[in-house]
GROMACS .gro file of C-alpha atoms in nm:
model
  313
    1MET     CA    1   4.476  22.433  -0.299
    2ARG     CA    2   4.102  22.422  -0.230
    3ILE     CA    3   3.867  22.314  -0.509
    4MET     CA    4   3.499  22.359  -0.586
    5ASP     CA    5   3.342  22.143  -0.856
    6GLY     CA    6   3.016  22.277  -0.995
    7HIS     CA    7   2.858  21.963  -1.140
    8CYS     CA    8   2.862  21.586  -1.103
    9ASP     CA    9   2.610  21.305  -1.154
   10ALA     CA   10   2.717  21.076  -0.868
   11LEU     CA   11   2.362  21.085  -0.728
   12THR     CA   12   2.224  20.937  -1.048
   13LYS     CA   13   2.475  20.651  -1.037
   14LEU     CA   14   2.395  20.585  -0.672
   15TYR     CA   15   2.024  20.587  -0.758
   16MET     CA   16   2.058  20.355  -1.056
   17ASN     CA   17   2.295  20.115  -0.879
   18PRO     CA   18   2.214  20.081  -0.504
   19LYS     CA   19   2.520  19.857  -0.456
   20LEU     CA   20   2.757  20.150  -0.506
   21ASP     CA   21   2.903  20.300  -0.189
   22PHE     CA   22   2.992  20.671  -0.166
   23ASP     CA   23   3.215  20.591   0.134
   24LYS     CA   24   3.446  20.368  -0.071
   25GLU     CA   25   3.677  20.419  -0.368
   26GLU     CA   26   3.441  20.252  -0.614
   27GLN     CA   27   3.572  20.188  -0.964
   28GLU     CA   28   3.232  20.277  -1.113
   29LEU     CA   29   3.193  20.598  -0.909
   30ASP     CA   30   3.400  20.894  -1.028
   31VAL     CA   31   3.302  21.102  -0.724
   32SER     CA   32   3.328  20.933  -0.385
   33TYR     CA   33   3.431  21.057  -0.042
   34PRO     CA   34   3.784  20.906  -0.057
   35ARG     CA   35   3.843  21.061  -0.399
   36LEU     CA   36   3.713  21.402  -0.292
   37LYS     CA   37   3.955  21.392   0.003
   38GLN     CA   38   4.238  21.276  -0.223
   39ALA     CA   39   4.188  21.576  -0.452
   40GLY     CA   40   4.136  21.835  -0.181
   41VAL     CA   41   3.786  21.923  -0.301
   42LYS     CA   42   3.625  22.158  -0.049
   43VAL     CA   43   3.281  22.195  -0.212
   44GLN     CA   44   3.108  21.959  -0.455
   45CYS     CA   45   2.775  22.016  -0.630
   46PHE     CA   46   2.558  21.704  -0.661
   47ALA     CA   47   2.295  21.712  -0.936
   48ILE     CA   48   1.955  21.546  -0.921
   49TYR     CA   49   1.932  21.411  -1.277
   50LEU     CA   50   1.664  21.161  -1.377
   51SER     CA   51   1.810  20.927  -1.637
   52ASP     CA   52   1.637  20.864  -1.972
   53SER     CA   53   1.582  20.509  -1.849
   54ILE     CA   54   1.307  20.654  -1.624
   55GLN     CA   55   1.043  20.683  -1.895
   56GLN     CA   56   0.788  20.886  -1.697
   57PRO     CA   57   0.976  21.091  -1.438
   58THR     CA   58   0.768  21.229  -1.153
   59PHE     CA   59   0.825  21.450  -0.852
   60ASP     CA   60   0.841  21.133  -0.640
   61HIS     CA   61   1.156  21.033  -0.828
   62ILE     CA   62   1.314  21.367  -0.735
   63LEU     CA   63   1.216  21.320  -0.369
   64GLN     CA   64   1.372  20.974  -0.373
   65MET     CA   65   1.699  21.128  -0.492
   66VAL     CA   66   1.684  21.398  -0.224
   67ASP     CA   67   1.641  21.118   0.030
   68LEU     CA   68   1.934  20.932  -0.126
   69PHE     CA   69   2.147  21.248  -0.104
   70HIS     CA   70   2.088  21.256   0.271
   71ARG     CA   71   2.122  20.882   0.332
   72LYS     CA   72   2.435  20.818   0.125
   73ILE     CA   73   2.619  21.150   0.112
   74ILE     CA   74   2.520  21.394   0.385
   75ARG     CA   75   2.509  21.124   0.656
   76HIS     CA   76   2.886  21.084   0.610
   77PRO     CA   77   3.059  21.263   0.902
   78GLY     CA   78   3.306  21.416   0.658
   79MET     CA   79   3.033  21.591   0.456
   80LYS     CA   80   2.821  21.899   0.532
   81PHE     CA   81   2.511  22.020   0.347
   82ILE     CA   82   2.551  22.378   0.224
   83GLN     CA   83   2.221  22.566   0.198
   84ASN     CA   84   2.329  22.921   0.283
   85VAL     CA   85   2.627  23.150   0.339
   86GLU     CA   86   2.657  23.046   0.704
   87ASP     CA   87   2.692  22.680   0.602
   88TRP     CA   88   2.961  22.773   0.348
   89ARG     CA   89   3.162  22.961   0.608
   90ALA     CA   90   3.127  22.670   0.852
   91VAL     CA   91   3.272  22.436   0.589
   92GLU     CA   92   3.562  22.674   0.529
   93ALA     CA   93   3.634  22.691   0.901
   94GLY     CA   94   3.636  22.313   0.946
   95GLU     CA   95   3.755  21.988   0.792
   96GLN     CA   96   3.430  21.876   0.627
   97ILE     CA   97   3.358  21.880   0.255
   98GLY     CA   98   3.060  22.092   0.154
   99ALA     CA   99   2.782  21.947  -0.063
  100ILE     CA  100   2.542  22.165  -0.264
  101LEU     CA  101   2.226  22.006  -0.402
  102THR     CA  102   2.122  22.102  -0.756
  103LEU     CA  103   1.863  21.989  -1.012
  104GLU     CA  104   1.936  21.915  -1.378
  105GLY     CA  105   1.617  21.944  -1.582
  106LEU     CA  106   1.270  22.060  -1.477
  107ASP     CA  107   1.081  21.778  -1.651
  108ALA     CA  108   0.953  21.599  -1.340
  109LEU     CA  109   0.812  21.917  -1.184
  110ALA     CA  110   0.542  21.912  -1.455
  111GLY     CA  111   0.493  22.287  -1.430
  112ASN     CA  112   0.395  22.273  -1.063
  113MET     CA  113   0.533  22.580  -0.884
  114THR     CA  114   0.457  22.422  -0.545
  115HIS     CA  115   0.704  22.146  -0.634
  116LEU     CA  116   0.960  22.414  -0.713
  117ARG     CA  117   0.908  22.578  -0.374
  118ILE     CA  118   0.932  22.242  -0.197
  119LEU     CA  119   1.271  22.183  -0.360
  120HIS     CA  120   1.385  22.521  -0.232
  121HIS     CA  121   1.272  22.424   0.119
  122LEU     CA  122   1.467  22.097   0.079
  123GLY     CA  123   1.785  22.289  -0.002
  124VAL     CA  124   1.811  22.280  -0.382
  125ARG     CA  125   2.013  22.591  -0.463
  126SER     CA  126   2.066  22.575  -0.840
  127ILE     CA  127   1.852  22.443  -1.125
  128GLY     CA  128   1.956  22.348  -1.477
  129LEU     CA  129   1.640  22.433  -1.668
  130THR     CA  130   1.659  22.158  -1.929
  131TRP     CA  131   1.866  21.862  -2.028
  132ASN     CA  132   1.936  21.832  -2.403
  133TYR     CA  133   1.574  21.821  -2.516
  134ALA     CA  134   1.247  22.006  -2.459
  135ASN     CA  135   1.041  22.000  -2.142
  136TRP     CA  136   0.734  22.196  -2.029
  137ALA     CA  137   0.945  22.504  -1.953
  138ALA     CA  138   1.190  22.539  -2.242
  139ASP     CA  139   1.381  22.376  -2.526
  140GLY     CA  140   1.717  22.213  -2.468
  141VAL     CA  141   2.010  22.275  -2.698
  142MET     CA  142   1.959  21.953  -2.898
  143GLU     CA  143   1.584  22.001  -2.954
  144PRO     CA  144   1.537  22.024  -3.334
  145ARG     CA  145   1.284  22.311  -3.326
  146LYS     CA  146   1.538  22.531  -3.139
  147SER     CA  147   1.271  22.732  -2.959
  148GLY     CA  148   1.285  22.920  -2.628
  149PHE     CA  149   1.073  22.930  -2.311
  150THR     CA  150   0.704  22.854  -2.282
  151ARG     CA  151   0.480  23.107  -2.109
  152LYS     CA  152   0.483  22.891  -1.795
  153GLY     CA  153   0.859  22.856  -1.823
  154LYS     CA  154   0.900  23.234  -1.807
  155LEU     CA  155   0.676  23.247  -1.500
  156MET     CA  156   0.895  22.978  -1.346
  157LEU     CA  157   1.205  23.193  -1.410
  158LYS     CA  158   1.054  23.473  -1.205
  159GLU     CA  159   0.979  23.222  -0.927
  160LEU     CA  160   1.344  23.113  -0.928
  161GLU     CA  161   1.449  23.475  -0.908
  162THR     CA  162   1.215  23.547  -0.616
  163MET     CA  163   1.329  23.239  -0.423
  164GLY     CA  164   1.696  23.300  -0.492
  165ILE     CA  165   1.754  22.972  -0.676
  166ILE     CA  166   2.045  23.007  -0.919
  167ALA     CA  167   1.952  22.948  -1.283
  168ASP     CA  168   2.191  22.717  -1.474
  169VAL     CA  169   2.193  22.755  -1.856
  170SER     CA  170   2.405  22.451  -1.942
  171HIS     CA  171   2.196  22.241  -2.187
  172LEU     CA  172   1.960  22.532  -2.261
  173SER     CA  173   1.876  22.619  -2.624
  174VAL     CA  174   2.032  22.933  -2.770
  175ALA     CA  175   1.689  23.100  -2.806
  176ALA     CA  176   1.601  23.018  -2.445
  177PHE     CA  177   1.941  23.147  -2.326
  178TRP     CA  178   1.868  23.492  -2.468
  179GLU     CA  179   1.513  23.493  -2.336
  180LEU     CA  180   1.653  23.414  -1.990
  181VAL     CA  181   1.891  23.711  -2.020
  182GLU     CA  182   1.585  23.931  -2.075
  183VAL     CA  183   1.366  23.778  -1.801
  184TYR     CA  184   1.594  23.662  -1.517
  185ALA     CA  185   1.737  23.964  -1.334
  186LYS     CA  186   1.999  23.786  -1.119
  187PRO     CA  187   2.342  23.637  -1.197
  188PHE     CA  188   2.326  23.293  -1.356
  189ILE     CA  189   2.572  23.013  -1.434
  190ALA     CA  190   2.665  22.758  -1.696
  191SER     CA  191   2.775  22.485  -1.455
  192HIS     CA  192   2.938  22.257  -1.712
  193SER     CA  193   3.001  22.418  -2.050
  194ASN     CA  194   3.306  22.520  -2.253
  195ALA     CA  195   3.389  22.772  -2.527
  196GLN     CA  196   3.238  22.707  -2.870
  197LYS     CA  197   3.513  22.908  -3.043
  198VAL     CA  198   3.768  22.652  -2.917
  199CYS     CA  199   3.552  22.341  -2.968
  200PRO     CA  200   3.240  22.381  -3.188
  201HIS     CA  201   3.004  22.152  -2.998
  202PRO     CA  202   2.638  22.269  -2.962
  203ARG     CA  203   2.663  22.232  -2.583
  204ASN     CA  204   2.942  22.488  -2.566
  205LEU     CA  205   2.892  22.864  -2.533
  206SER     CA  206   2.932  23.122  -2.807
  207ASP     CA  207   3.143  23.430  -2.739
  208ASP     CA  208   2.828  23.641  -2.703
  209GLN     CA  209   2.687  23.395  -2.446
  210ILE     CA  210   3.014  23.398  -2.252
  211LYS     CA  211   3.010  23.779  -2.251
  212ALA     CA  212   2.650  23.779  -2.127
  213ILE     CA  213   2.744  23.553  -1.834
  214ILE     CA  214   3.039  23.778  -1.753
  215GLN     CA  215   2.821  24.090  -1.774
  216CYS     CA  216   2.562  23.951  -1.532
  217GLN     CA  217   2.841  23.858  -1.284
  218GLY     CA  218   2.776  23.488  -1.346
  219LEU     CA  219   3.011  23.192  -1.367
  220ILE     CA  220   3.119  22.932  -1.626
  221GLY     CA  221   3.219  22.585  -1.507
  222ILE     CA  222   3.478  22.451  -1.752
  223THR     CA  223   3.388  22.087  -1.804
  224PHE     CA  224   3.592  21.772  -1.864
  225VAL     CA  225   3.367  21.605  -2.123
  226PRO     CA  226   3.633  21.515  -2.383
  227TYR     CA  227   3.427  21.604  -2.692
  228PHE     CA  228   3.338  21.942  -2.538
  229VAL     CA  229   3.709  22.010  -2.496
  230ASP     CA  230   3.855  21.891  -2.828
  231SER     CA  231   3.648  21.732  -3.106
  232THR     CA  232   3.956  21.641  -3.313
  233ASN     CA  233   4.138  21.423  -3.061
  234LEU     CA  234   4.029  21.085  -2.924
  235ALA     CA  235   4.274  21.109  -2.633
  236VAL     CA  236   4.220  21.464  -2.503
  237PRO     CA  237   4.504  21.596  -2.282
  238ILE     CA  238   4.450  21.822  -1.982
  239THR     CA  239   4.639  22.099  -2.161
  240ALA     CA  240   4.342  22.125  -2.401
  241LEU     CA  241   4.134  22.264  -2.111
  242LEU     CA  242   4.371  22.559  -2.091
  243LYS     CA  243   4.266  22.675  -2.438
  244HIS     CA  244   3.910  22.721  -2.310
  245ILE     CA  245   4.034  22.906  -2.002
  246ASP     CA  246   4.255  23.130  -2.218
  247HIS     CA  247   3.965  23.208  -2.448
  248VAL     CA  248   3.724  23.300  -2.170
  249CYS     CA  249   3.998  23.516  -2.015
  250SER     CA  250   4.048  23.690  -2.352
  251LEU     CA  251   3.681  23.793  -2.336
  252GLY     CA  252   3.727  23.947  -1.991
  253GLY     CA  253   3.615  23.642  -1.793
  254GLU     CA  254   3.913  23.564  -1.570
  255GLY     CA  255   3.703  23.625  -1.259
  256HIS     CA  256   3.413  23.417  -1.391
  257ILE     CA  257   3.586  23.081  -1.453
  258GLY     CA  258   3.546  22.771  -1.238
  259PHE     CA  259   3.525  22.399  -1.304
  260GLY     CA  260   3.222  22.173  -1.346
  261SER     CA  261   3.361  21.829  -1.423
  262ASP     CA  262   3.042  21.634  -1.514
  263PHE     CA  263   3.206  21.330  -1.351
  264ASP     CA  264   2.969  21.030  -1.333
  265GLY     CA  265   2.771  21.184  -1.617
  266ILE     CA  266   3.026  21.081  -1.880
  267GLU     CA  267   3.138  20.754  -2.033
  268GLN     CA  268   3.458  20.892  -2.185
  269TRP     CA  269   3.733  21.066  -1.992
  270MET     CA  270   4.024  21.296  -2.065
  271LYS     CA  271   4.378  21.165  -2.020
  272GLY     CA  272   4.474  21.190  -1.654
  273LEU     CA  273   4.117  21.281  -1.545
  274ARG     CA  274   3.947  20.948  -1.487
  275HIS     CA  275   3.788  21.057  -1.157
  276VAL     CA  276   3.771  21.350  -0.915
  277GLY     CA  277   4.074  21.225  -0.722
  278GLN     CA  278   4.293  21.326  -1.017
  279TYR     CA  279   4.226  21.700  -0.987
  280GLY     CA  280   4.593  21.728  -0.891
  281ASN     CA  281   4.682  21.676  -1.257
  282ILE     CA  282   4.480  21.987  -1.346
  283ILE     CA  283   4.650  22.185  -1.072
  284GLU     CA  284   4.991  22.082  -1.209
  285ALA     CA  285   4.899  22.197  -1.561
  286LEU     CA  286   4.748  22.523  -1.435
  287CYS     CA  287   5.052  22.609  -1.222
  288LYS     CA  288   5.277  22.580  -1.528
  289ASN     CA  289   5.073  22.837  -1.718
  290TYR     CA  290   4.916  23.081  -1.471
  291LYS     CA  291   5.002  23.276  -1.159
  292GLU     CA  292   4.922  23.111  -0.826
  293THR     CA  293   4.649  23.366  -0.754
  294GLN     CA  294   4.484  23.287  -1.089
  295VAL     CA  295   4.502  22.912  -1.027
  296GLU     CA  296   4.343  22.952  -0.683
  297ALA     CA  297   4.065  23.162  -0.837
  298PHE     CA  298   3.989  22.912  -1.115
  299LEU     CA  299   3.984  22.617  -0.873
  300TYR     CA  300   3.789  22.776  -0.590
  301GLY     CA  301   3.797  23.153  -0.545
  302ASN     CA  302   3.568  23.251  -0.831
  303TRP     CA  303   3.305  22.994  -0.730
  304ARG     CA  304   3.342  23.112  -0.369
  305ASN     CA  305   3.282  23.475  -0.460
  306PHE     CA  306   2.978  23.383  -0.667
  307MET     CA  307   2.824  23.158  -0.403
  308LEU     CA  308   2.879  23.396  -0.112
  309THR     CA  309   2.699  23.661  -0.317
  310ASN     CA  310   2.412  23.443  -0.439
  311LEU     CA  311   2.341  23.181  -0.173
  312PRO     CA  312   2.075  23.276   0.087
  313LYS     CA  313   2.219  23.490   0.364
   0.00000   0.00000   0.00000
């Protein structure tokens, strides 16, 4: 079965540790080319995320990571950069793995809309508006004041909409989420978030938020962060993911579920999900509980439908 994964932080690890090699099965790298092939991943999203260790992030840091994306990932003959629908269909018709470039957190853009447009020219196709805390555009979900968008942040949302960049609400504050629903007129995603009703972590989505994503024809990437899956269990089994899938389905979201692992952005792992090469363990669990057509949709088909609708034509 084909797989699309909506979020990983392999780029950040490659940036922070230049000795790591995407071409090899590195112990420290959850997402590498051999492991993507092992799993049968057909499309992987790679996030530009500037670590907290970079105390004053600038646009130059983002450009360095774009350069790294090309030098260490896209240069691999088995990988292909997906920037539009034509690229996606070329990946489907061939043997290469597709790579989509995303941004997690607007901090380093410093409110400069020209920087935003440059990233669009460079192929960034989805943007997570915040990380956990506040930036110039909006509050993140862990920001104590729990506010929404700034005036400039709302202007930026309209720029995203005009350019066709997909808005990603994972990490966004609750207030900002609902302001986005009012301002952003296109489908949006939560690339790596689970159901709050199943696991009451602030980073997870309430039922009303899940329904809003379904209503806008968006997509939710079920994530493998153990404490987003089950806060009561230190060794979280893969079967615990199914509770989140069941819950989203119960709200009418069967066609709006994908996966967004957050591999390389986590320091704890679920049992049997230590790296992307172990996606087969998810497939095994899914096939015991859902029809084959449902499993194919969760792994790939729902992401495919969303991307073919929302990527540039």
